[in-house]
Structures are given as structure tokens and as C-alpha cells.
Amino acid sequence: MSDLFQKAPEATETIVPPAERLGGRRLHVRRGVHRAQVLRHIALMVVTFVMLYPLLWMVASSVRPNSEIFQHAGIFVDTFDFSHYPEGWNALSHPFSTYLVNSAIVVLGTIIGNLVACSMAAYAFARLRFKYRKAAFAIMLITIMLPFHVLIIPQYVLYSQLGWVNTFLPLIVPKLLATDAFFIFLMVQFIRGLPQELDDAARIDGAGHIRIFGQVILPLMIPALATTAIFTFIWTWNDFFSQLIFLTDPSLYTVPVALRQFIDAQSESDFGAMFAMSVVSLVPLFLIFLFGQRFLLRGIATTGGK
Amino acid sequence: MTALGELRALGTGQRRHAIDSDTRDNRAAAGFLAPWLIGLLLITIGPMIASLYLAFTDYNLLENPRFIGTDNITQMLSDERLASSLGVTFTYVLVSLPIQLAVALALAVVLDRGLRGLAFYRSALYLPSLLGSSVAIAVLWRLVFGKEGLFNAFLGIFGIEGPSWVASPDTALGTIMALNVWTFGAPMVIFLAGLRQIPRQYYEASATDGAGKWRQFRSITLPLLSPIIFFNLVLGVIGSFQSFTQAFIVSGGTGGPADSTLFFSLYLYQEAFASFRMGYASALAWLLLLIIGASTAIMFWTSKWWVFYNE
């Protein structure tokens, strides 16, 4: 194998001299590179296809008649049967729209909470000099890695004494208090990258910290805010544990808790409906993926979120 | 720098230039940090202390906690379900995480260096990571590996009649590990970002010296990527020890068959929110914290020998 593989195709293009000056060996190497690229693409296509296959199968199964679902490993549908969607929509104690709306409320609340509270804390950590700053910052970093198990039981006791069980408050209020420290850290990183001169200029113009934060830093940190909003959306939409324990009234069920009912309530005979509602529950995530992946991928690459 | 890097830097006294003696921003900081501080005290530190206390009590949520000393710890020592949940969780972490990271690294290396269509592959391979922790995918997994699921339909092509993989104690955990490996996209994206930081000249120079691809991978890529590998490993260990959703859905909340998918978090959930043994569950939570803390400490300690920081 040639070491030229390491180079980007653009680079190879500029290195290779005009055709008439080419020796046979050069041409050969280049063709070899080309072939290796093709092989690499074929291998990657196969891997990608295999990885996405279960998803395609799920979508295909959601529009197949029940009798055919488990006879087919294929993803091409002969007889389309869309009846699983209305069936699944109404299969549980409430129409699926109820669960979607509940999830949307929780997601919206958590996004607002994370954006407001984490950006405030991030500004303080990134730009202000204060007593115990280092210690506070270290504590904040440690809380990112703290397993929620050591908190959840006393939190549950606290929220049930406040009468918050079976409301959305236990899912939203903590976010207004910046408990998702991961996002504080993400924003601190971002603010540190903004030139300090901007703050100084605003300060010379007489701006205080509130105005510097609101009118200088916040508008500039929109990419970090977008990343936060997107990650919060995904994590909250997928979150199961806390929604499972805090929401026991079926009219308050969010999408994950509702989907779970398909498994234990029903005799699992109506697989089509189960597939259909699984697909419905993934659509918002997929849309986020389509439109927000720039922020998503950058956010993962710099901070390690999932 | 990652959160881990920051902590390391704080620990080793780097970033000394941050002047803490200048205290003119104290009042503003108190304002900006107020929500965070309230949350830290009421929702993090307070519950943590309470949980530590509850770990030494018998508490069912209805009556007041009754202090029972170290009884919960004694009970843990002879708790067979705890032992099997530890076995399941450690197997999951020790087997599926290395495979997941190896796959992520391999694909990142293949994707690196200006491959056309990189953006497409990266996004497509990342998609499972984004969906993987959802209930919907766990539901799908249950059906893929069921008696008449996709996986057996595939095996059927070769004339093999497979069992229900989720219903057999020998294979149920394997299906959940497969799900974890399937979500290799997130660490892959992190690896890709790390690979981009490695100066291309290193490869060119070593190629001139006659190094082959494998040698380059071992002597350039691996050492220079070791901080990223370490980062992915620490994140992966912390996250995997806490896995819950997939095991809950695949086993229908039981951790079965025969406790073969009884993840630690699932056992803790059952004890706390199904049996309402809040005291014992708190003790379990602290055991988990100690396990994760010890694992992280061991990884940091061994990192001296295999992680190379380019400082």
C-alpha cells in the first residue's frame, strides 16, 4: 500500500504534474490511490448501510401489514398498510398527541432553563474575577461527572413533599438552577474564545456587567446557545429515568414513558402500532439531526457530549 | 480543552495566571452565579448529604427514616441480586466499551484525511448515537433480536434457525452490548476531531523514513491521539456504569431473563421505586459512586504510562 493514502485527494491533485511529464510509475501510483479510494468508499458504504439497516427496517415494518412484518428481513415494502399509524396513535389511554405535547412542554422548559441559567453562570466563570473562583469552577466540573443516582432519591423525597410529583416541575425547575453543568462548561469554553477587548471597549463606554453580558457576550455566543438548545432537546426527549419516576399519571406521560406501555401493557401482538409510534417518536430527533448537525457535531467534537 | 483537561490543569496548578486576589467582581459574580449556587446547594449538595445519611437508614418513604447503622452494608455483602447486577454491569463496561471505542477509532482513521464524502459518512454513522439512548430504539432492539426478529430472519437466509436472543439468559446481555457498540458514532466524531490536530508533516516525514501505515498508526497516531482515547474512555466508563434505559426496555423492567440484564441502575431503580427501599437504594447509589470514582482514579493513575500530553 502506498503512503500517498495519507494525503488528501486535493493534495494529490496538485502534486501530480501535467500528463506529458508523467513517468509511468507516477501514473501507476495515482491509479492505485484512486482504486484504494474506491475500495474505501465501498467498504464505508457497506458499514453505513449495515448500521442504518435496523432503522430502515423499522420504518418499513411500520407500513407493512402485521401478518407480514416478521416474514421480511427486507426493507422494500410490497403492500403498504398505513393503518398502524392511526391505530398506534389511539392504542394507549390517551391519543399520542398528548404525549408529544407533554414531551414538548418539558423540552421547551428545560431548554429555556439551560439557556438562561447556564449562560449566566458561564459568564461569571469565564469573565469575572471573584473569591473562590477556582474552587467553584472545580466543583462545577466535578458535578458534571457525578452519577445522578446519589441525588435522585433525596430529590424524589423533596419533590414529593413539595407536591411536585406528577407535575413537570421536577423535570424543569432544576434546569432553571443550572444543574446541567455540562452546558456551563461548554459555554465557558466558548466565551473564553471571545476577545476580551470587546468587554473592555464596552466597559469604557460605561457598560456594567449586565449590559456586557446581555449586549456583547450573549449575541456572540449564539452558536454555543444553539448547541446547548440542541443537546438539551435530544437529552430531554430521550430521558427516561426521571420522566418514569416523576410522571405516573397517564395524562402527563411523555413520549418515552408512553412508548414503554406498548411493551408491558399490550400482549405485544400489535407490532405494527409499536413500530409506527416508535417512528413517530424519533421524527423530532431526526429533524434536529438534519437541521442542527453543524452545531451537534462541533459540540461533540469539543466537549464530548453524545 | 475538555472538562477532564481543565480538572487536570487545576490540579497541577497550571492557569496560575488567573488572579484570584482581584475581588472587584464579587458582587456581580454572586448575581450571575445565584441560580447555579442555589441549584448546587439545594439540588446537588443537599441531596448528596441526605443520600449519604439515608444509606445508613431503613426508609420506605411513608415512615421516617430509621437509623440502622451499617446494616445496609452488611446486607449488600450477602445480596445475590446485587452480585449479579455488578457482574452484568462490569461485563457490559469491560466488553462493550473497548469494542465500541475500537470500532469508533478504526472508522475515524479510515474517514480521516480528506476522504470525499466525509461529511456524509460522519453524519450517517453518528445518527445511531443520537437515537440510541431513546426508548424507541430499545423497543426496536427487542424486536430485532426477538424470536421472529430481523436478526433471525437474516440468519434464516443461511438456513440457521436462531432462538429469541432477548429471552435467553446467555445472549440477552449480548444484544444490549451490541446496541452500545452500534452507538460508536459519538466517540468517532471526537476521534475525528482529534486526528485533525495531528500535523500531517509527521506522516510525511515518517513515510520518507520508510515507515508503513501500521507503523505510522502505532508510532504517530496512537500516541498523539492518546489524550482523546483517554477522554473517550473516561466518559464511556462513567456513562456505561449508569446505563438504564436499554436494559429496562429490553427486559421489560425486570432485568431478566434470570437477572442476566439486571444493570446496576436497573437494580437500584427496582429497590428504590418498585420496592420503596429507599435506604438500601441510597447505599447502592453510594456504592456506584465509589465504583465510578475508583475506576476514574485508576484510569487517571494509569494514564501516566500511556497518555502523552503535548505540552
Coordinates of C-alpha atoms in Angstrom, one line a residue:
Chain A
M1 CA 0.0 0.0 0.0
S2 CA 1.2 3.4 -0.8
D3 CA 1.9 6.1 1.7
L4 CA 0.2 8.5 -0.6
F5 CA -3.1 7.3 1.0
Q6 CA -2.4 9.6 3.9
K7 CA -2.8 12.6 1.7
A8 CA -6.0 14.4 0.9
P9 CA -7.2 13.9 -2.8
E10 CA -6.8 17.7 -3.3
A11 CA -3.2 17.5 -2.3
T12 CA -2.6 14.6 -4.6
E13 CA -4.1 16.6 -7.5
T14 CA -1.6 19.4 -7.1
I15 CA 1.4 17.2 -6.7
V16 CA 0.8 15.3 -9.9
P17 CA 2.5 17.2 -12.7
P18 CA 0.9 17.6 -16.2
A19 CA 0.3 14.4 -18.0
E20 CA 3.0 14.7 -20.6
R21 CA 5.7 14.9 -17.9
L22 CA 4.4 11.9 -16.1
G23 CA 6.6 8.8 -15.9
G24 CA 4.7 5.5 -16.0
R25 CA 5.4 4.9 -12.3
R26 CA 3.7 8.1 -11.2
L27 CA 0.6 7.3 -13.2
H28 CA 0.5 3.9 -11.7
V29 CA 0.7 5.2 -8.2
R30 CA -2.0 7.6 -8.9
R31 CA -4.3 5.0 -10.3
G32 CA -3.5 2.9 -7.2
V33 CA -4.6 5.7 -5.0
H34 CA -7.8 6.0 -7.0
R35 CA -8.5 2.4 -6.6
A36 CA -7.9 2.4 -2.9
Q37 CA -10.2 5.3 -2.6
V38 CA -12.9 3.4 -4.4
L39 CA -12.4 0.3 -2.2
R40 CA -12.5 2.5 0.9
H41 CA -15.8 4.0 -0.3
I42 CA -17.3 0.6 -1.0
A43 CA -16.3 -0.6 2.5
L44 CA -17.7 2.5 4.1
M45 CA -20.9 2.3 2.2
V46 CA -21.4 -1.3 3.4
V47 CA -20.7 -0.4 7.0
T48 CA -23.0 2.6 6.9
F49 CA -25.8 0.6 5.2
V50 CA -25.5 -2.2 7.8
M51 CA -25.5 0.4 10.7
L52 CA -28.6 2.1 9.3
Y53 CA -30.4 -1.1 8.3
P54 CA -32.3 -1.6 11.6
L55 CA -33.7 1.9 11.3
L56 CA -34.8 1.3 7.7
W57 CA -36.3 -2.0 8.7
M58 CA -38.3 -0.2 11.5
V59 CA -39.7 2.3 9.1
A60 CA -40.5 -0.4 6.5
S61 CA -42.2 -2.6 9.2
S62 CA -44.3 0.3 10.3
V63 CA -46.1 0.4 7.0
R64 CA -46.4 -3.4 6.5
P65 CA -49.5 -5.5 7.4
N66 CA -49.0 -7.1 10.7
S67 CA -49.0 -10.6 9.2
E68 CA -46.0 -9.7 7.0
I69 CA -43.7 -7.8 9.4
F70 CA -41.7 -10.8 10.7
Q71 CA -41.6 -12.6 7.4
H72 CA -39.5 -9.9 5.9
A73 CA -35.9 -9.0 6.6
G74 CA -36.0 -6.8 3.6
I75 CA -36.6 -3.1 3.6
F76 CA -38.7 -2.9 0.4
V77 CA -42.5 -3.0 1.0
D78 CA -44.8 -4.8 -1.3
T79 CA -48.1 -4.0 0.3
F80 CA -48.3 -0.7 2.0
D81 CA -50.5 -0.6 5.1
F82 CA -50.6 2.8 6.9
S83 CA -53.2 1.7 9.4
H84 CA -50.7 1.2 12.1
Y85 CA -50.2 4.9 12.5
P86 CA -53.8 5.8 13.4
E87 CA -54.0 2.5 15.4
G88 CA -50.9 3.2 17.4
W89 CA -51.9 6.9 17.8
N90 CA -55.0 5.7 19.7
A91 CA -53.7 2.5 21.2
L92 CA -52.9 3.8 24.7
S93 CA -55.1 5.5 27.2
H94 CA -54.6 8.9 25.6
P95 CA -54.0 9.9 22.0
F96 CA -50.3 10.0 21.2
S97 CA -50.6 13.8 20.6
T98 CA -51.0 14.1 24.4
Y99 CA -47.6 12.5 25.0
L100 CA -46.0 14.6 22.2
V101 CA -47.3 17.8 23.7
N102 CA -46.2 16.8 27.2
S103 CA -42.7 16.0 25.9
A104 CA -42.7 19.3 24.0
I105 CA -43.6 21.2 27.2
V106 CA -40.8 19.5 29.2
V107 CA -38.3 20.0 26.4
L108 CA -39.2 23.7 26.0
G109 CA -38.9 24.3 29.7
T110 CA -35.5 22.6 30.0
I111 CA -34.1 24.4 27.0
I112 CA -35.1 27.8 28.4
G113 CA -33.8 26.9 31.8
N114 CA -30.4 25.7 30.5
L115 CA -30.0 28.7 28.2
V116 CA -30.7 31.3 30.8
A117 CA -29.1 29.8 33.9
C118 CA -26.1 28.2 32.3
S119 CA -25.2 31.3 30.3
M120 CA -25.3 33.4 33.4
A121 CA -23.0 31.1 35.3
A122 CA -20.7 30.7 32.3
Y123 CA -20.3 34.4 32.1
A124 CA -19.3 34.6 35.7
F125 CA -16.8 31.7 35.4
A126 CA -15.3 33.0 32.1
R127 CA -15.1 36.7 32.7
L128 CA -15.4 37.7 36.3
R129 CA -12.7 37.6 39.0
F130 CA -14.1 36.6 42.3
K131 CA -13.2 34.9 45.5
Y132 CA -13.2 31.1 45.4
R133 CA -13.5 31.2 41.7
K134 CA -11.1 28.3 41.2
A135 CA -12.8 26.2 43.8
A136 CA -16.3 26.9 42.5
F137 CA -15.1 26.1 39.0
A138 CA -13.6 22.8 40.1
I139 CA -16.8 21.9 42.0
M140 CA -18.8 22.7 38.8
L141 CA -16.6 20.4 36.8
I142 CA -17.0 17.6 39.2
T143 CA -20.7 17.8 39.3
I144 CA -20.7 17.1 35.5
M145 CA -19.3 13.7 36.3
L146 CA -21.4 13.0 39.3
P147 CA -23.8 10.0 38.8
F148 CA -27.4 11.1 39.3
H149 CA -28.1 8.1 41.4
V150 CA -26.7 9.7 44.6
L151 CA -29.1 12.6 44.2
I152 CA -32.2 11.1 42.8
I153 CA -33.7 9.5 46.0
P154 CA -33.5 12.6 48.2
Q155 CA -34.6 14.7 45.2
Y156 CA -37.6 12.4 44.9
V157 CA -38.4 12.8 48.6
L158 CA -38.0 16.6 48.3
Y159 CA -40.3 16.9 45.2
S160 CA -42.9 14.6 46.6
Q161 CA -43.0 16.7 49.8
L162 CA -43.4 19.8 47.7
G163 CA -46.2 18.1 45.9
W164 CA -44.3 18.2 42.6
V165 CA -44.6 14.5 41.7
N166 CA -46.9 14.2 38.7
T167 CA -46.1 17.7 37.5
F168 CA -43.4 18.8 35.1
L169 CA -41.7 20.9 37.8
P170 CA -39.1 18.3 38.9
L171 CA -38.0 18.0 35.3
I172 CA -37.8 21.7 34.6
V173 CA -37.0 23.7 37.8
P174 CA -33.6 22.1 38.3
K175 CA -32.6 23.3 34.8
L176 CA -33.5 26.9 35.8
L177 CA -30.9 26.4 38.6
A178 CA -28.2 25.4 36.1
T179 CA -27.9 21.8 37.3
D180 CA -26.8 20.7 33.8
A181 CA -23.2 21.9 34.5
F182 CA -22.1 20.3 31.3
F183 CA -23.5 23.3 29.4
I184 CA -21.9 25.8 31.8
F185 CA -18.6 24.3 30.8
L186 CA -19.5 24.3 27.1
M187 CA -20.3 28.0 27.3
V188 CA -17.3 28.9 29.4
Q189 CA -15.1 27.4 26.7
F190 CA -16.9 29.4 24.1
I191 CA -16.8 32.7 26.0
R192 CA -13.0 32.3 26.7
G193 CA -12.5 32.2 22.9
L194 CA -14.2 35.7 22.5
P195 CA -11.7 38.6 22.6
Q196 CA -11.6 40.3 25.9
E197 CA -11.1 43.7 24.1
L198 CA -14.9 43.6 23.3
D199 CA -15.7 43.7 27.0
D200 CA -13.1 46.3 27.7
A201 CA -14.5 48.6 25.0
A202 CA -18.0 48.2 26.3
R203 CA -16.7 48.9 29.8
I204 CA -15.0 52.1 28.7
D205 CA -18.3 53.1 27.2
G206 CA -19.8 52.8 30.7
A207 CA -21.5 49.4 30.4
G208 CA -21.8 47.3 33.5
H209 CA -21.7 43.5 33.7
I210 CA -25.4 43.1 32.9
R211 CA -25.1 45.1 29.7
I212 CA -21.8 43.5 28.7
F213 CA -23.3 40.1 29.2
G214 CA -26.6 40.9 27.5
Q215 CA -25.4 43.1 24.7
V216 CA -21.9 41.9 23.9
I217 CA -21.4 38.3 25.0
L218 CA -24.9 36.8 24.5
P219 CA -25.2 37.9 20.9
L220 CA -21.8 36.5 20.2
M221 CA -22.4 33.2 21.8
I222 CA -25.4 32.2 19.8
P223 CA -23.5 29.1 18.3
A224 CA -22.9 27.9 21.9
L225 CA -26.5 28.6 22.8
A226 CA -27.7 26.7 19.7
T227 CA -25.5 23.7 20.6
T228 CA -26.9 23.8 24.2
A229 CA -30.5 24.0 22.9
I230 CA -30.0 21.1 20.6
F231 CA -28.3 18.8 23.1
T232 CA -30.9 19.7 25.7
F233 CA -33.6 18.8 23.2
I234 CA -32.1 15.4 22.5
W235 CA -31.2 14.5 26.1
T236 CA -34.6 15.6 27.4
W237 CA -36.5 13.9 24.5
N238 CA -34.7 10.7 25.2
D239 CA -34.6 10.9 29.0
F240 CA -36.4 8.0 30.5
F241 CA -35.4 7.5 34.2
S242 CA -36.6 10.8 35.6
Q243 CA -39.7 11.0 33.5
L244 CA -40.5 7.4 34.5
I245 CA -40.3 8.1 38.2
F246 CA -41.8 11.6 38.3
L247 CA -44.7 11.1 35.9
T248 CA -47.1 8.3 36.9
D249 CA -50.4 9.9 35.8
P250 CA -51.1 8.7 32.2
S251 CA -52.3 12.1 31.1
L252 CA -48.9 13.5 32.0
Y253 CA -46.9 10.8 30.3
T254 CA -44.1 12.0 28.0
V255 CA -43.3 10.1 24.8
P256 CA -40.7 7.7 26.3
V257 CA -42.9 6.7 29.2
A258 CA -45.8 6.2 26.9
L259 CA -43.9 4.1 24.5
R260 CA -42.9 1.9 27.3
Q261 CA -46.5 1.0 27.8
F262 CA -46.5 -0.8 24.4
I263 CA -44.1 -3.3 26.0
D264 CA -45.8 -4.2 29.2
A265 CA -49.4 -3.3 28.8
Q266 CA -50.1 -5.0 25.5
S267 CA -49.6 -8.6 24.7
E268 CA -47.2 -7.4 22.0
S269 CA -49.5 -8.6 19.3
D270 CA -49.8 -5.3 17.6
F271 CA -46.2 -4.9 16.5
G272 CA -47.1 -2.6 13.6
A273 CA -48.5 0.0 16.0
M274 CA -45.4 -0.3 18.2
F275 CA -43.2 0.3 15.2
A276 CA -45.3 3.2 14.0
M277 CA -45.2 5.1 17.3
S278 CA -41.5 4.4 17.7
V279 CA -41.0 6.0 14.3
V280 CA -43.2 9.0 15.3
S281 CA -41.2 9.4 18.5
L282 CA -37.9 9.5 16.5
V283 CA -39.1 12.1 13.9
P284 CA -38.3 15.2 16.1
L285 CA -34.8 13.8 16.8
F286 CA -34.3 13.1 13.1
L287 CA -35.3 16.7 12.2
I288 CA -32.9 18.1 14.8
F289 CA -30.3 15.9 13.3
L290 CA -31.0 17.2 9.8
F291 CA -31.1 20.8 10.7
G292 CA -28.8 21.1 13.6
Q293 CA -25.9 18.7 12.8
R294 CA -23.4 21.5 12.3
F295 CA -23.8 22.5 15.9
L296 CA -24.2 19.0 17.1
L297 CA -21.0 17.6 15.6
R298 CA -19.0 20.6 16.7
G299 CA -20.4 20.4 20.2
I300 CA -19.5 16.7 20.4
A301 CA -16.0 17.2 19.0
T302 CA -15.2 19.9 21.5
T303 CA -16.9 18.7 24.6
G304 CA -17.7 15.1 24.3
G305 CA -21.4 15.2 24.7
K306 CA -23.4 12.5 23.0
Chain B
M1 CA -9.7 21.8 26.4
T2 CA -12.1 19.2 27.8
A3 CA -13.6 19.2 31.2
L4 CA -11.1 16.5 32.2
G5 CA -8.2 18.6 30.9
E6 CA -9.5 21.5 32.9
L7 CA -9.6 19.5 36.1
R8 CA -6.1 18.2 35.4
A9 CA -4.9 21.7 34.9
L10 CA -6.5 22.9 38.1
G11 CA -4.9 20.0 39.9
T12 CA -1.4 20.5 38.6
G13 CA -1.6 24.3 39.3
Q14 CA -1.5 25.4 35.7
R15 CA -3.5 28.5 34.8
R16 CA -1.9 30.3 37.8
H17 CA -2.2 33.5 35.9
A18 CA -5.9 33.7 36.8
I19 CA -5.7 36.3 39.5
D20 CA -7.9 35.4 42.4
S21 CA -6.8 38.3 44.6
D22 CA -8.6 40.8 42.5
T23 CA -12.1 40.7 44.1
R24 CA -13.8 43.7 42.4
D25 CA -16.3 41.4 40.6
N26 CA -17.5 39.6 43.7
R27 CA -21.0 41.2 43.8
A28 CA -21.6 40.8 40.1
A29 CA -20.4 37.2 40.3
A30 CA -22.8 36.5 43.2
G31 CA -25.6 37.7 41.0
F32 CA -24.7 35.8 37.9
L33 CA -24.0 32.6 39.9
A34 CA -27.1 32.9 42.1
P35 CA -29.2 30.3 40.1
W36 CA -26.3 27.9 39.9
L37 CA -25.4 28.3 43.6
I38 CA -29.0 27.7 44.7
G39 CA -29.1 24.6 42.5
L40 CA -25.8 23.4 43.8
L41 CA -26.9 23.7 47.4
L42 CA -30.5 22.5 47.1
I43 CA -30.4 20.1 44.3
T44 CA -26.9 18.7 44.3
I45 CA -25.0 19.0 47.6
G46 CA -28.1 18.9 49.9
P47 CA -29.4 15.7 48.3
M48 CA -25.9 14.2 48.3
I49 CA -25.6 14.6 52.1
A50 CA -29.2 13.4 52.6
S51 CA -28.4 10.4 50.4
L52 CA -25.3 9.6 52.4
Y53 CA -27.4 9.7 55.6
L54 CA -30.2 7.6 54.1
A55 CA -27.6 5.0 53.2
F56 CA -27.5 4.2 56.9
T57 CA -31.2 4.0 57.4
D58 CA -34.2 1.9 56.7
Y59 CA -36.7 4.2 54.8
N60 CA -39.8 3.4 52.9
L61 CA -40.9 7.0 52.1
L62 CA -44.1 6.7 54.3
E63 CA -42.5 6.5 57.8
N64 CA -39.5 8.5 59.0
P65 CA -36.1 7.1 58.1
R66 CA -34.8 4.7 60.9
F67 CA -31.1 4.7 61.6
I68 CA -29.8 1.2 61.3
G69 CA -26.0 1.8 61.3
T70 CA -24.1 -0.4 58.8
D71 CA -26.9 -2.9 58.3
N72 CA -27.4 -1.9 54.7
I73 CA -23.7 -2.6 54.0
T74 CA -23.9 -6.0 55.7
Q75 CA -26.9 -6.8 53.6
M76 CA -25.1 -5.8 50.5
L77 CA -22.4 -8.3 51.2
S78 CA -24.9 -11.2 51.0
D79 CA -27.2 -9.8 48.4
E80 CA -27.1 -12.1 45.4
R81 CA -29.0 -9.9 43.1
L82 CA -26.5 -7.1 43.8
A83 CA -23.7 -9.5 43.0
S84 CA -25.3 -10.5 39.7
S85 CA -26.0 -6.8 38.8
L86 CA -22.4 -6.0 39.5
G87 CA -21.4 -8.9 37.3
V88 CA -23.7 -7.7 34.5
T89 CA -22.6 -4.1 34.7
F90 CA -18.9 -4.9 34.8
T91 CA -19.2 -7.3 31.9
Y92 CA -21.1 -4.6 29.9
V93 CA -18.4 -1.9 30.6
L94 CA -15.4 -4.1 30.1
V95 CA -16.6 -5.8 27.0
S96 CA -18.8 -3.4 25.0
L97 CA -16.9 -0.2 25.7
P98 CA -13.5 -1.3 24.4
I99 CA -15.2 -2.8 21.3
Q100 CA -17.2 0.4 20.8
L101 CA -14.1 2.6 21.1
A102 CA -12.1 0.3 18.8
V103 CA -14.7 0.5 16.1
A104 CA -15.0 4.2 16.6
L105 CA -11.2 4.7 16.3
A106 CA -11.0 2.3 13.2
L107 CA -13.7 4.2 11.4
A108 CA -12.3 7.6 12.3
V109 CA -8.9 6.6 10.9
V110 CA -10.5 5.3 7.7
L111 CA -12.5 8.5 7.4
D112 CA -9.6 10.9 8.2
R113 CA -7.6 12.8 5.7
G114 CA -9.8 14.4 3.1
L115 CA -11.9 11.5 2.1
R116 CA -14.6 12.7 -0.3
G117 CA -18.0 12.3 1.3
L118 CA -16.6 12.5 4.8
A119 CA -19.4 14.7 5.9
F120 CA -22.0 12.2 4.7
Y121 CA -20.4 9.2 6.3
R122 CA -19.8 11.1 9.6
S123 CA -23.4 12.1 9.8
A124 CA -24.8 8.8 8.8
L125 CA -22.6 6.9 11.3
Y126 CA -23.4 9.4 14.0
L127 CA -27.1 9.0 13.7
P128 CA -27.3 5.8 15.8
S129 CA -25.6 7.6 18.7
L130 CA -28.2 10.3 18.6
L131 CA -31.1 7.9 18.6
G132 CA -29.5 5.1 20.6
S133 CA -30.5 6.1 24.1
S134 CA -34.2 6.5 23.2
V135 CA -36.9 4.2 24.3
A136 CA -37.9 3.7 20.7
I137 CA -34.6 2.2 19.7
A138 CA -34.6 -0.1 22.7
V139 CA -38.1 -1.2 21.6
L140 CA -36.7 -1.8 18.2
W141 CA -33.8 -3.8 19.6
R142 CA -36.2 -6.0 21.4
L143 CA -38.0 -6.8 18.1
V144 CA -34.8 -7.1 16.1
F145 CA -33.4 -9.8 18.4
G146 CA -36.8 -11.5 19.2
K147 CA -37.6 -15.0 18.1
E148 CA -39.0 -13.8 14.8
G149 CA -37.0 -10.6 14.6
L150 CA -34.8 -9.1 11.9
F151 CA -31.7 -10.9 13.2
N152 CA -33.2 -14.4 12.9
A153 CA -34.7 -13.5 9.5
F154 CA -31.2 -12.7 8.4
L155 CA -29.8 -15.9 9.9
G156 CA -32.6 -17.7 8.1
I157 CA -31.0 -16.8 4.8
F158 CA -28.2 -19.2 5.8
G159 CA -30.7 -21.8 7.0
I160 CA -30.0 -21.1 10.7
E161 CA -33.0 -21.0 13.0
G162 CA -32.0 -18.7 15.8
P163 CA -33.5 -18.5 19.3
S164 CA -35.1 -15.5 20.9
W165 CA -31.9 -13.6 21.7
V166 CA -33.5 -11.3 24.2
A167 CA -35.3 -14.2 26.0
S168 CA -32.2 -16.3 26.7
P169 CA -30.1 -15.6 29.7
D170 CA -26.9 -16.4 27.7
T171 CA -27.5 -13.8 25.0
A172 CA -29.8 -11.1 26.3
L173 CA -26.8 -9.1 27.7
G174 CA -25.1 -9.5 24.3
T175 CA -27.9 -7.8 22.5
I176 CA -27.7 -4.8 24.8
M177 CA -23.9 -4.7 24.3
A178 CA -24.5 -4.8 20.5
L179 CA -26.7 -1.8 21.0
N180 CA -23.9 0.0 22.8
V181 CA -21.4 -0.8 20.1
W182 CA -23.9 0.4 17.5
T183 CA -23.7 3.9 19.0
F184 CA -20.0 4.3 18.2
G185 CA -20.7 7.5 16.3
A186 CA -20.2 10.0 19.1
P187 CA -16.7 8.8 20.1
M188 CA -15.9 8.5 16.4
V189 CA -16.7 12.2 15.9
I190 CA -14.4 13.0 18.9
F191 CA -11.6 10.9 17.4
L192 CA -12.0 12.6 14.0
A193 CA -11.6 16.0 15.6
G194 CA -8.5 14.7 17.4
L195 CA -7.0 13.2 14.3
R196 CA -7.3 16.6 12.6
Q197 CA -5.0 18.1 15.2
I198 CA -2.1 15.8 14.2
P199 CA 0.3 17.6 11.9
R200 CA 0.4 16.0 8.5
Q201 CA 4.2 16.6 8.4
Y202 CA 4.7 13.8 10.9
Y203 CA 3.2 11.3 8.5
E204 CA 5.2 12.7 5.5
A205 CA 8.5 12.7 7.4
S206 CA 8.0 9.1 8.7
A207 CA 7.0 8.0 5.2
T208 CA 10.3 9.4 3.9
D209 CA 12.0 7.3 6.6
G210 CA 10.2 4.3 5.2
A211 CA 7.5 3.8 7.9
G212 CA 4.5 1.8 6.7
K213 CA 0.9 2.6 7.5
W214 CA 0.7 0.2 10.5
R215 CA 3.9 1.6 11.9
Q216 CA 2.6 5.2 11.4
F217 CA -0.6 4.3 13.2
R218 CA 1.3 2.8 16.2
S219 CA 4.0 5.4 16.5
I220 CA 2.3 8.6 15.4
T221 CA -1.5 8.3 15.5
L222 CA -1.9 6.3 18.8
P223 CA 0.4 8.3 21.0
L224 CA -0.8 11.7 19.7
L225 CA -4.4 10.6 20.0
S226 CA -3.9 9.1 23.5
P227 CA -5.4 12.1 25.3
I228 CA -8.5 11.7 23.2
I229 CA -8.6 8.0 23.7
F230 CA -8.3 8.6 27.5
F231 CA -11.1 11.2 27.3
N232 CA -13.4 8.8 25.4
L233 CA -12.6 6.0 27.8
V234 CA -13.3 8.1 31.0
L235 CA -16.6 9.4 29.5
G236 CA -17.5 5.9 28.3
V237 CA -16.8 4.3 31.7
I238 CA -18.7 6.9 33.6
G239 CA -21.7 6.7 31.2
S240 CA -21.8 2.9 30.8
F241 CA -21.9 2.3 34.6
Q242 CA -25.1 4.3 34.6
S243 CA -26.9 2.6 31.7
F244 CA -30.5 2.1 32.4
T245 CA -33.0 2.7 29.6
Q246 CA -31.9 -0.1 27.2
A247 CA -31.8 -2.8 29.9
F248 CA -35.1 -1.6 31.3
I249 CA -36.9 -1.7 27.9
V250 CA -35.3 -4.9 26.5
S251 CA -36.1 -6.8 29.7
G252 CA -39.5 -5.2 30.2
G253 CA -38.3 -3.6 33.5
T254 CA -37.3 -6.9 35.1
G255 CA -33.6 -7.2 34.4
G256 CA -34.4 -10.7 33.2
P257 CA -34.2 -13.4 31.9
A258 CA -32.7 -14.8 35.1
D259 CA -31.3 -11.3 36.1
S260 CA -29.0 -11.5 33.0
T261 CA -29.7 -7.9 32.1
L262 CA -30.0 -6.6 35.7
F263 CA -27.8 -3.5 35.2
F264 CA -26.8 -1.8 38.4
S265 CA -29.0 1.2 37.7
L266 CA -32.0 -1.0 37.0
Y267 CA -31.5 -2.9 40.3
L268 CA -31.2 0.5 42.1
Y269 CA -34.4 1.6 40.4
Q270 CA -36.3 -1.5 41.4
E271 CA -35.1 -1.2 45.0
A272 CA -36.0 2.5 45.3
F273 CA -39.1 2.9 43.2
A274 CA -40.6 -0.5 43.0
S275 CA -39.9 -1.9 46.5
F276 CA -39.5 1.6 48.1
R277 CA -36.5 0.5 50.0
M278 CA -35.0 4.0 49.8
G279 CA -32.4 3.5 52.5
Y280 CA -30.9 0.4 50.8
A281 CA -31.1 2.0 47.4
S282 CA -29.2 5.0 48.7
A283 CA -26.5 2.7 49.9
L284 CA -26.4 1.2 46.4
A285 CA -26.1 4.7 44.9
W286 CA -23.1 5.4 47.1
L287 CA -21.5 2.1 46.1
L288 CA -22.0 3.1 42.4
L289 CA -20.4 6.5 43.1
L290 CA -17.4 4.7 44.8
I291 CA -17.1 2.3 41.9
I292 CA -17.2 5.1 39.3
G293 CA -14.8 7.2 41.4
A294 CA -12.4 4.4 41.9
S295 CA -12.5 3.4 38.2
T296 CA -11.8 7.0 37.2
A297 CA -9.0 7.3 39.7
I298 CA -7.4 4.1 38.4
M299 CA -7.7 5.4 34.8
F300 CA -6.1 8.7 35.8
W301 CA -3.3 6.9 37.6
T302 CA -2.5 4.5 34.7
S303 CA -2.7 7.5 32.2
K304 CA 0.9 8.4 33.3
W305 CA 2.1 5.5 31.3
W306 CA 0.1 5.6 28.2
V307 CA -1.3 9.1 27.7
F308 CA 1.0 11.6 26.2
Y309 CA 0.2 15.3 26.6
N310 CA 1.8 17.5 24.1
E311 CA 2.5 20.5 26.4

